[in-house]
GROMACS .gro file of C-alpha atoms in nm:
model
  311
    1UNK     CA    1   0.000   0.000   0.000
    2UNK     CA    2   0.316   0.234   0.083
    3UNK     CA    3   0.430   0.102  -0.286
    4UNK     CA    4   0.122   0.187  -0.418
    5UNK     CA    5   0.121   0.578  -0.274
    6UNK     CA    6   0.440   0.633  -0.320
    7UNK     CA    7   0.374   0.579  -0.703
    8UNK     CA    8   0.077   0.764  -0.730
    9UNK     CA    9   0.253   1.098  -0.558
   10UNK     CA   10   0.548   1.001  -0.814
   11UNK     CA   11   0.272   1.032  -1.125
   12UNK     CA   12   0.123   1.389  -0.982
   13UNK     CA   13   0.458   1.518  -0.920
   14UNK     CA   14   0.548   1.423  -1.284
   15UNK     CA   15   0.184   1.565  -1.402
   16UNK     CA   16   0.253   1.872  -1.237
   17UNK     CA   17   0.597   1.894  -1.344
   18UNK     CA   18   0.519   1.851  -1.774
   19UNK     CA   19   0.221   2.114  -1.678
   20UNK     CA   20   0.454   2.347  -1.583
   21UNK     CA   21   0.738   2.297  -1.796
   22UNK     CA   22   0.432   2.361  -2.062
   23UNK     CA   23   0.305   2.689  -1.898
   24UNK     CA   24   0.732   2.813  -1.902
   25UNK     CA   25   0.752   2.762  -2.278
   26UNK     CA   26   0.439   2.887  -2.342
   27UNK     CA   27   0.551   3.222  -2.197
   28UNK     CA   28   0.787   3.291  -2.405
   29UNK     CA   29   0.592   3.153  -2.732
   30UNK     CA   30   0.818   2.776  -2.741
   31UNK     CA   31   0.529   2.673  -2.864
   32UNK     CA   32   0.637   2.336  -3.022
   33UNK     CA   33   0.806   2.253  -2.682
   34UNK     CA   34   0.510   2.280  -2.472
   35UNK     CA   35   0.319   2.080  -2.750
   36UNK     CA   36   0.571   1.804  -2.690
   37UNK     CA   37   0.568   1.843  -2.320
   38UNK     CA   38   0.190   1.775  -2.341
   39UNK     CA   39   0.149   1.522  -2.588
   40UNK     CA   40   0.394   1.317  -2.354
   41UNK     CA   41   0.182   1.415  -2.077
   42UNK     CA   42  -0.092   1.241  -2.265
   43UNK     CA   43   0.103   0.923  -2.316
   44UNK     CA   44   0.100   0.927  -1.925
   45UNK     CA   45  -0.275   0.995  -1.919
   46UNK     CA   46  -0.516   0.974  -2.218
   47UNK     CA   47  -0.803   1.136  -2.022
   48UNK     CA   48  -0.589   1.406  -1.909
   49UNK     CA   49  -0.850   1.663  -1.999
   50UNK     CA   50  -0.614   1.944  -1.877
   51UNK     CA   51  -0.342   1.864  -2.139
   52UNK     CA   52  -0.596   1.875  -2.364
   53UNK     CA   53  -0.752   2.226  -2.281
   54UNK     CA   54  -0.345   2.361  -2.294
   55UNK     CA   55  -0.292   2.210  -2.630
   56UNK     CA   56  -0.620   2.361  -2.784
   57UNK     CA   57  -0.483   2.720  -2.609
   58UNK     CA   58  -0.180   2.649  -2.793
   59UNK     CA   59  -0.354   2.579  -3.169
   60UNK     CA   60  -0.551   2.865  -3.061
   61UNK     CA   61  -0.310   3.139  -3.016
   62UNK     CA   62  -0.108   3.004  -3.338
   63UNK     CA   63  -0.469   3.052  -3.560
   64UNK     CA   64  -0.496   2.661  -3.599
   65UNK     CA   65  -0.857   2.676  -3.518
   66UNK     CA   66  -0.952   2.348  -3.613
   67UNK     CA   67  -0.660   2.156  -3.440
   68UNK     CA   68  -0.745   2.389  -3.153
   69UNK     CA   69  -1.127   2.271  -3.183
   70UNK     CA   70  -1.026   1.934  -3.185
   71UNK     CA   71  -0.814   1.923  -2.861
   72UNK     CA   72  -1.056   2.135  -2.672
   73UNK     CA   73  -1.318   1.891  -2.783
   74UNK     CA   74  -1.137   1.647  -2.603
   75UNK     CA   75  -1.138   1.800  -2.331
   76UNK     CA   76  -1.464   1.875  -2.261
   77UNK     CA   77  -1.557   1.520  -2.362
   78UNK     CA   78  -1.321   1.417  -2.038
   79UNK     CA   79  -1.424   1.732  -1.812
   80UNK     CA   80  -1.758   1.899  -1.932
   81UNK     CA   81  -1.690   2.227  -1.680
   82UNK     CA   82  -1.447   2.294  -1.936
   83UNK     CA   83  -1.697   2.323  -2.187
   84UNK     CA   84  -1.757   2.709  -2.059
   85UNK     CA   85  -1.369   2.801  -2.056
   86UNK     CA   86  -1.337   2.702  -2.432
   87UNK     CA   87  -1.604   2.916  -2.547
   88UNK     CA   88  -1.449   3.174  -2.320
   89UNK     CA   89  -1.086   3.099  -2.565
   90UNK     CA   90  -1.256   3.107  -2.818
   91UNK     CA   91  -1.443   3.446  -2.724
   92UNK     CA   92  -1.150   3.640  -2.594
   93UNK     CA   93  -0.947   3.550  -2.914
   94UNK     CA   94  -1.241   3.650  -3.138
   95UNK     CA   95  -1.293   3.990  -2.992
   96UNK     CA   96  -0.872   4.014  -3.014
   97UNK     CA   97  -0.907   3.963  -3.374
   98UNK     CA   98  -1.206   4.208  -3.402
   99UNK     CA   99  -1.005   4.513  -3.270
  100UNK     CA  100  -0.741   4.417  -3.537
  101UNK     CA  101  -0.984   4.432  -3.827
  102UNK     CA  102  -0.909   4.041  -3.916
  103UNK     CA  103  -1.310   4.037  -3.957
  104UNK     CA  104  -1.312   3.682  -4.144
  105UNK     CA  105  -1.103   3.536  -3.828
  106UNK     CA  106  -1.330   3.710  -3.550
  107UNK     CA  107  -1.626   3.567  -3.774
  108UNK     CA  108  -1.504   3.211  -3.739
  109UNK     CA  109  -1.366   3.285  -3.373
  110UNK     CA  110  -1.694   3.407  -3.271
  111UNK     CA  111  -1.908   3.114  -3.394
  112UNK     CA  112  -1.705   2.874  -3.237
  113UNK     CA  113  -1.732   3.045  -2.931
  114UNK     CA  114  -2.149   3.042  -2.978
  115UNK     CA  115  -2.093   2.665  -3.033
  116UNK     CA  116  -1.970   2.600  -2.743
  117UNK     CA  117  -2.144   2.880  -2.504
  118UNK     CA  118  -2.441   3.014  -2.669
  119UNK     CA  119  -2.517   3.242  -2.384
  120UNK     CA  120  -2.202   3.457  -2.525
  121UNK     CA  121  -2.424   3.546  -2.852
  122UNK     CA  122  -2.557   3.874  -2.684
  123UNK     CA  123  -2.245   3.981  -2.591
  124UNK     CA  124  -2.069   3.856  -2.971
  125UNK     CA  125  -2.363   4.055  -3.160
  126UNK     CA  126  -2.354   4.401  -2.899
  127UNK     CA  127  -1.925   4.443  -2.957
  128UNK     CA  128  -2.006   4.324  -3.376
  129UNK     CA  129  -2.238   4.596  -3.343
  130UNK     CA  130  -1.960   4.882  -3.237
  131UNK     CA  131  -1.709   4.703  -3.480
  132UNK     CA  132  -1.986   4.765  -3.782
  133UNK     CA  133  -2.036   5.152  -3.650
  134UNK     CA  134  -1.624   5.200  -3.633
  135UNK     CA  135  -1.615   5.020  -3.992
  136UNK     CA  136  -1.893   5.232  -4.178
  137UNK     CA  137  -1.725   5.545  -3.997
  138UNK     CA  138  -1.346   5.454  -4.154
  139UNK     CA  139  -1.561   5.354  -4.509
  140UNK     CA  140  -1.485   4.980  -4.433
  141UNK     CA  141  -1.866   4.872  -4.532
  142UNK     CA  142  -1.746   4.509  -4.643
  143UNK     CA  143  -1.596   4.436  -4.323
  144UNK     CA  144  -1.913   4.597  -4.121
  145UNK     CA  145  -2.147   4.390  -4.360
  146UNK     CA  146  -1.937   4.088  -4.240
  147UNK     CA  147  -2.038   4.126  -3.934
  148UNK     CA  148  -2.446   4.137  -4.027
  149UNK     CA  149  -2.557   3.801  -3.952
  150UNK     CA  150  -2.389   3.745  -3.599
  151UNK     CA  151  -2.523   4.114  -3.496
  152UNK     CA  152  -2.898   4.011  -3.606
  153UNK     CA  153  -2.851   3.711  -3.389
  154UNK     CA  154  -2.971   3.959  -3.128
  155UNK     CA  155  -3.293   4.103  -3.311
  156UNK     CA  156  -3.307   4.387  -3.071
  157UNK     CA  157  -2.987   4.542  -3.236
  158UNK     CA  158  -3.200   4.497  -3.603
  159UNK     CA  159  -3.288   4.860  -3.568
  160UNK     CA  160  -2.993   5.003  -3.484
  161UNK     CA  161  -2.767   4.783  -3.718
  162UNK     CA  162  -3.042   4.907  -4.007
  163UNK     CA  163  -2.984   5.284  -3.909
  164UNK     CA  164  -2.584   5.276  -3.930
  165UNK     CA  165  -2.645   5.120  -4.287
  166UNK     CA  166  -2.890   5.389  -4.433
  167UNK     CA  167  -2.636   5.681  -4.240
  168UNK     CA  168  -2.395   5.519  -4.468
  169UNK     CA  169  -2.599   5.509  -4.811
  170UNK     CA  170  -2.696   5.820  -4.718
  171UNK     CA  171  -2.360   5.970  -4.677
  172UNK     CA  172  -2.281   5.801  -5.050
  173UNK     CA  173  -2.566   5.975  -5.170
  174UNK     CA  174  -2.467   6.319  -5.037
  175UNK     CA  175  -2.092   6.289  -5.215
  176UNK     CA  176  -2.235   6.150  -5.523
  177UNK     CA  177  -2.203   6.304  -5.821
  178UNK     CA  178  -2.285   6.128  -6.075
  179UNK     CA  179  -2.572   5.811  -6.076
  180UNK     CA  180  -2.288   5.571  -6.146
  181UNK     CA  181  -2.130   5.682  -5.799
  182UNK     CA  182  -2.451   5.701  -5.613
  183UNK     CA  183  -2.587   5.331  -5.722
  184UNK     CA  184  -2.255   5.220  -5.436
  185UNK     CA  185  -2.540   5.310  -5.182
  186UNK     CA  186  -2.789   5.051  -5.333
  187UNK     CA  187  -2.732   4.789  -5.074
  188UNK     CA  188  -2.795   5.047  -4.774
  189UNK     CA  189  -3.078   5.250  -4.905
  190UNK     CA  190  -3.231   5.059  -5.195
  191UNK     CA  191  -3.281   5.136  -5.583
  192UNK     CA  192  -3.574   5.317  -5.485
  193UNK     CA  193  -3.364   5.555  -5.281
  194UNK     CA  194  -3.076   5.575  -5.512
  195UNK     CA  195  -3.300   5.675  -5.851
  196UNK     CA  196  -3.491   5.960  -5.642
  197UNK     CA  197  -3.189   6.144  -5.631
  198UNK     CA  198  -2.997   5.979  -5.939
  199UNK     CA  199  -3.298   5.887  -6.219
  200UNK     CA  200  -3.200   5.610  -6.450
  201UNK     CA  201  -3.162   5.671  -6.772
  202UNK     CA  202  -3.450   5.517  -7.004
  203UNK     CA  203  -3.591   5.567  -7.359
  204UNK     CA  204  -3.866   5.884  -7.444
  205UNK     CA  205  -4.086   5.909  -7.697
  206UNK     CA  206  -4.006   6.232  -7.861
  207UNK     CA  207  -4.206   6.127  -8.155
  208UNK     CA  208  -4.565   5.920  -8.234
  209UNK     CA  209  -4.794   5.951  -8.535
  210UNK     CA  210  -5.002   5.684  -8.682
  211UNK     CA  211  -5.019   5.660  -9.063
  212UNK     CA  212  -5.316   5.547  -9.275
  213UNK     CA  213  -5.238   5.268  -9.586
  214UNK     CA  214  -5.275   5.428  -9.927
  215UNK     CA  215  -5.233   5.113 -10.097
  216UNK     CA  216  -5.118   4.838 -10.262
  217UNK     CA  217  -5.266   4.537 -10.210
  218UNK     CA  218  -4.998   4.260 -10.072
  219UNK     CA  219  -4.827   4.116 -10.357
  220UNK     CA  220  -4.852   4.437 -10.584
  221UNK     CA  221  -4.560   4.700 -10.719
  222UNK     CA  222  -4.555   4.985 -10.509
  223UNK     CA  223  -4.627   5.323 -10.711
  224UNK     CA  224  -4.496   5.669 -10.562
  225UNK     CA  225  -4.835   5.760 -10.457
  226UNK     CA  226  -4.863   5.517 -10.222
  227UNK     CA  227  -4.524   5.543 -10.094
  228UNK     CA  228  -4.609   5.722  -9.691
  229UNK     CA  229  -4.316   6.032  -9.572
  230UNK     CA  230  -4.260   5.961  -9.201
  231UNK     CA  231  -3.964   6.090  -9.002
  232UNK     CA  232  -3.649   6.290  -9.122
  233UNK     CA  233  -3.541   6.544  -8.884
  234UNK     CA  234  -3.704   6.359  -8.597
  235UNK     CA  235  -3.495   6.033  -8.646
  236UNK     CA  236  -3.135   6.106  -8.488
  237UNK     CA  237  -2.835   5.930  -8.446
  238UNK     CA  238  -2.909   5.658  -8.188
  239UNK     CA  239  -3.280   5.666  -8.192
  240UNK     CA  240  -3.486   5.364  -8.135
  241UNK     CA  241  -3.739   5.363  -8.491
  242UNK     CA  242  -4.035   5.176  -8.375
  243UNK     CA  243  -4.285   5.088  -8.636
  244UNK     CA  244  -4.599   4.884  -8.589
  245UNK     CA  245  -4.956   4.801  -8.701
  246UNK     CA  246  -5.091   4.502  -8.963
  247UNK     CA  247  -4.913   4.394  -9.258
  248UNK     CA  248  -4.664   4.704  -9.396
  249UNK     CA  249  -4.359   4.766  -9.640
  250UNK     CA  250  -4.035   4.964  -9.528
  251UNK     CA  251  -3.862   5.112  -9.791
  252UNK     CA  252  -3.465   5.034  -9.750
  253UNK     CA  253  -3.333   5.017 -10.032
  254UNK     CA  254  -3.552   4.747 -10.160
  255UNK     CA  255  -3.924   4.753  -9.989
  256UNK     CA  256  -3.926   4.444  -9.715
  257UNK     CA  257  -4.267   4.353  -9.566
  258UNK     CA  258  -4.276   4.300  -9.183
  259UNK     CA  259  -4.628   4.236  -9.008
  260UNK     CA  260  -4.706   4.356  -8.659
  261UNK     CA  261  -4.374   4.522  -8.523
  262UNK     CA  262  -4.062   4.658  -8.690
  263UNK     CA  263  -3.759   4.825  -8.397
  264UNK     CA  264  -3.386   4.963  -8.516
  265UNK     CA  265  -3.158   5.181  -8.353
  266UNK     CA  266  -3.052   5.428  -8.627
  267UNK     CA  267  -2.724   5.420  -8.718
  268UNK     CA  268  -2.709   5.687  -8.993
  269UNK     CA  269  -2.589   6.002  -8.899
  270UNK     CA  270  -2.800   6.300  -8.850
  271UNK     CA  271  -2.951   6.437  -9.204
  272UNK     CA  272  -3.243   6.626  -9.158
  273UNK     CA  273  -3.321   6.528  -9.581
  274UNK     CA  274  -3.330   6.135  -9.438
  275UNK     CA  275  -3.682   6.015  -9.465
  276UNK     CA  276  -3.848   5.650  -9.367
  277UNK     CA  277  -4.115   5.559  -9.641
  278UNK     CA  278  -4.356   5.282  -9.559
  279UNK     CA  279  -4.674   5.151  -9.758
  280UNK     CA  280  -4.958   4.924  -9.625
  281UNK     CA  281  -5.289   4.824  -9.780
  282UNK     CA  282  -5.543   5.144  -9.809
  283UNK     CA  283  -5.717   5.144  -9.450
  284UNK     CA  284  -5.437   4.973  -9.287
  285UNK     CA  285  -5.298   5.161  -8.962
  286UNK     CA  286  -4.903   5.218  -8.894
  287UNK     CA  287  -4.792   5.397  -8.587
  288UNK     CA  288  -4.459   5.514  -8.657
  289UNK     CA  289  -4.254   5.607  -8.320
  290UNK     CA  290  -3.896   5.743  -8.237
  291UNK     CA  291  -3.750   5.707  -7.907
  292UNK     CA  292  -3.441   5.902  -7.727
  293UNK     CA  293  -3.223   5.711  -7.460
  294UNK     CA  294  -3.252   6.066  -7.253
  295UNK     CA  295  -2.936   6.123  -6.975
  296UNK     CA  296  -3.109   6.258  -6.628
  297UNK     CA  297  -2.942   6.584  -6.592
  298UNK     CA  298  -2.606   6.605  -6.371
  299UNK     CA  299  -2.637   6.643  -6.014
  300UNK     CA  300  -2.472   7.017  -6.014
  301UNK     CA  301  -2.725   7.079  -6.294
  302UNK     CA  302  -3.025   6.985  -6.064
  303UNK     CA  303  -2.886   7.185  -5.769
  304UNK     CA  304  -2.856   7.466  -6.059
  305UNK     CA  305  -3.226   7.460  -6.120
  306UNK     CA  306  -3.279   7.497  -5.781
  307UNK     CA  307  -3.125   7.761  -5.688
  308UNK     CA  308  -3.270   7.970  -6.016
  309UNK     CA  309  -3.604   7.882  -5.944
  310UNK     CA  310  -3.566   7.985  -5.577
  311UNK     CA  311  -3.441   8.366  -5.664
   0.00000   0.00000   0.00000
């Protein structure tokens, strides 16, 4: 029985001695040392669930988070009360990483930690939170949009989250100049937003008259007096020519028929003698349109406007 104590004392004075030969090299970062110390101090005692939490500590501080994960893991599954000071790792190195702006790390960091302590998500989504603010304030919105989903784990911070984001678009907005710069605040403040201050460009009509047939029949020569003057000077370069109705002829160079819609962009440079000619059968409608891809005016042009019309 003497035997018997004396080796057990002999095995906790060698425990104690590998832990702290671990915790010595670990101070001054001999990081593959105290890894060796331990793993022999594992060879002495696979359910050391100590060893286990250093080594994980030790993956953990040299950004091997999954050979970190898988020693902690360990040693919760052979002491659960560790289960608490893991998450607690995990946190403290997530929040490190946060204050360095290694966003992508923190992210990873962070769910671990909810993994393992989910009572820490409050806390993880209230400092993501002031990380997003400090982000949107230093124009870092990819690295504050990194952080959305963990911050909206805590609905309650879905309002305030929301109302650093439209600051943001808003702020875009206000330095805009032009509608390509102010579409960058889409994702904060919606299209919607964006095109009330910046309107898209889109086609006009600038010119619609519907024609009345004079003849032939299908099938028959075309004479001069049926032949139907549309646009000249209307049609510019660049124009969308929209012609539609029943059956009609276009003259272009040799009359085609087309039958219910006919749309070009003109190509042909401005020449105010350059007419379309159509023909349809006598009775037959054609609406003959020309549309202009019309630029919103400039921002400064707008503000221009403004400040004539309020003198």
């Amino acid at each position: 029985m003497v035997m018997a104590l004396i080796f057990g004392l002999s095995g906790l004075v060698l425990a104690e001695d590998n832990f702290t030969k671990a915790e010595n090299f670990m101070k001054v970062n001999r990081y593959s040392d105290a890894i060796k110390v331990l793993e022999d101090q594992i060879q002495l005692k696979s359910d050391d669930a100590r060893a286990y939490f250093m080594l994980g500590d030790i993956y953990l501080r040299q950004n091997s988070f999954a050979a970190a994960d898988k020693e902690f893991q360990a040693a919760i599954t052979f002491r659960k009360a560790y289960r608490s000071e893991v998450g607690k790792k995990f946190y403290v190195a997530g929040l490190a990483r946060l204050n360095s702006g290694e966003v992508d790390l923190a992210k990873d960091l962070f769910q671990r930690t909810v993994k393992q302590d989910p009572a820490q998500a409050k806390n993880i989504a209230t400092v993501c939170l002031q990380a997003s603010k400090k982000y949107f304030a230093l124009s870092q919105p990819e690295k504050a949009e990194k952080l959305l989903p963990l911050i909206l784990s805590d609905k309650t911070l879905a309002p305030q989250i929301q109302a650093e984001r439209t600051k943001y678009g808003e702020n875009i907005i206000r330095q805009a100049q032009t509608r390509e710069q102010g579409l960058k605040a889409v994702p904060y403040v919606g299209q919607a937003r964006v095109d009330a201050v910046f309107p898209a460009p889109k086609w006009e009509t600038v010119f619609s008259q519907t024609y009345v047939g004079k003849g032939p029949k299908r099938g028959e020569d075309i004479k001069k007096e049926n032949f139907i003057k549309t646009v000249g000077k209307e049609l510019k370069r660049s124009d969308k020519l929209i012609i539609s109705g029943g059956v009609f002829r276009m003259f272009d160079g040799v009359w085609k028929e087309y039958e219910g819609h006919f749309e070009i962009i003109n190509q042909a440079p401005d020449d105010d003698s350059t007419f379309i000619y159509i023909a349809a059968e006598e009775g037959v409608e054609v609406k003959v349109e020309v549309q202009r891809f019309i630029q919103p005016p400039k921002r400064e042009d707008l503000v221009t406007l403004a400040n004539i019309s309020a003198k």
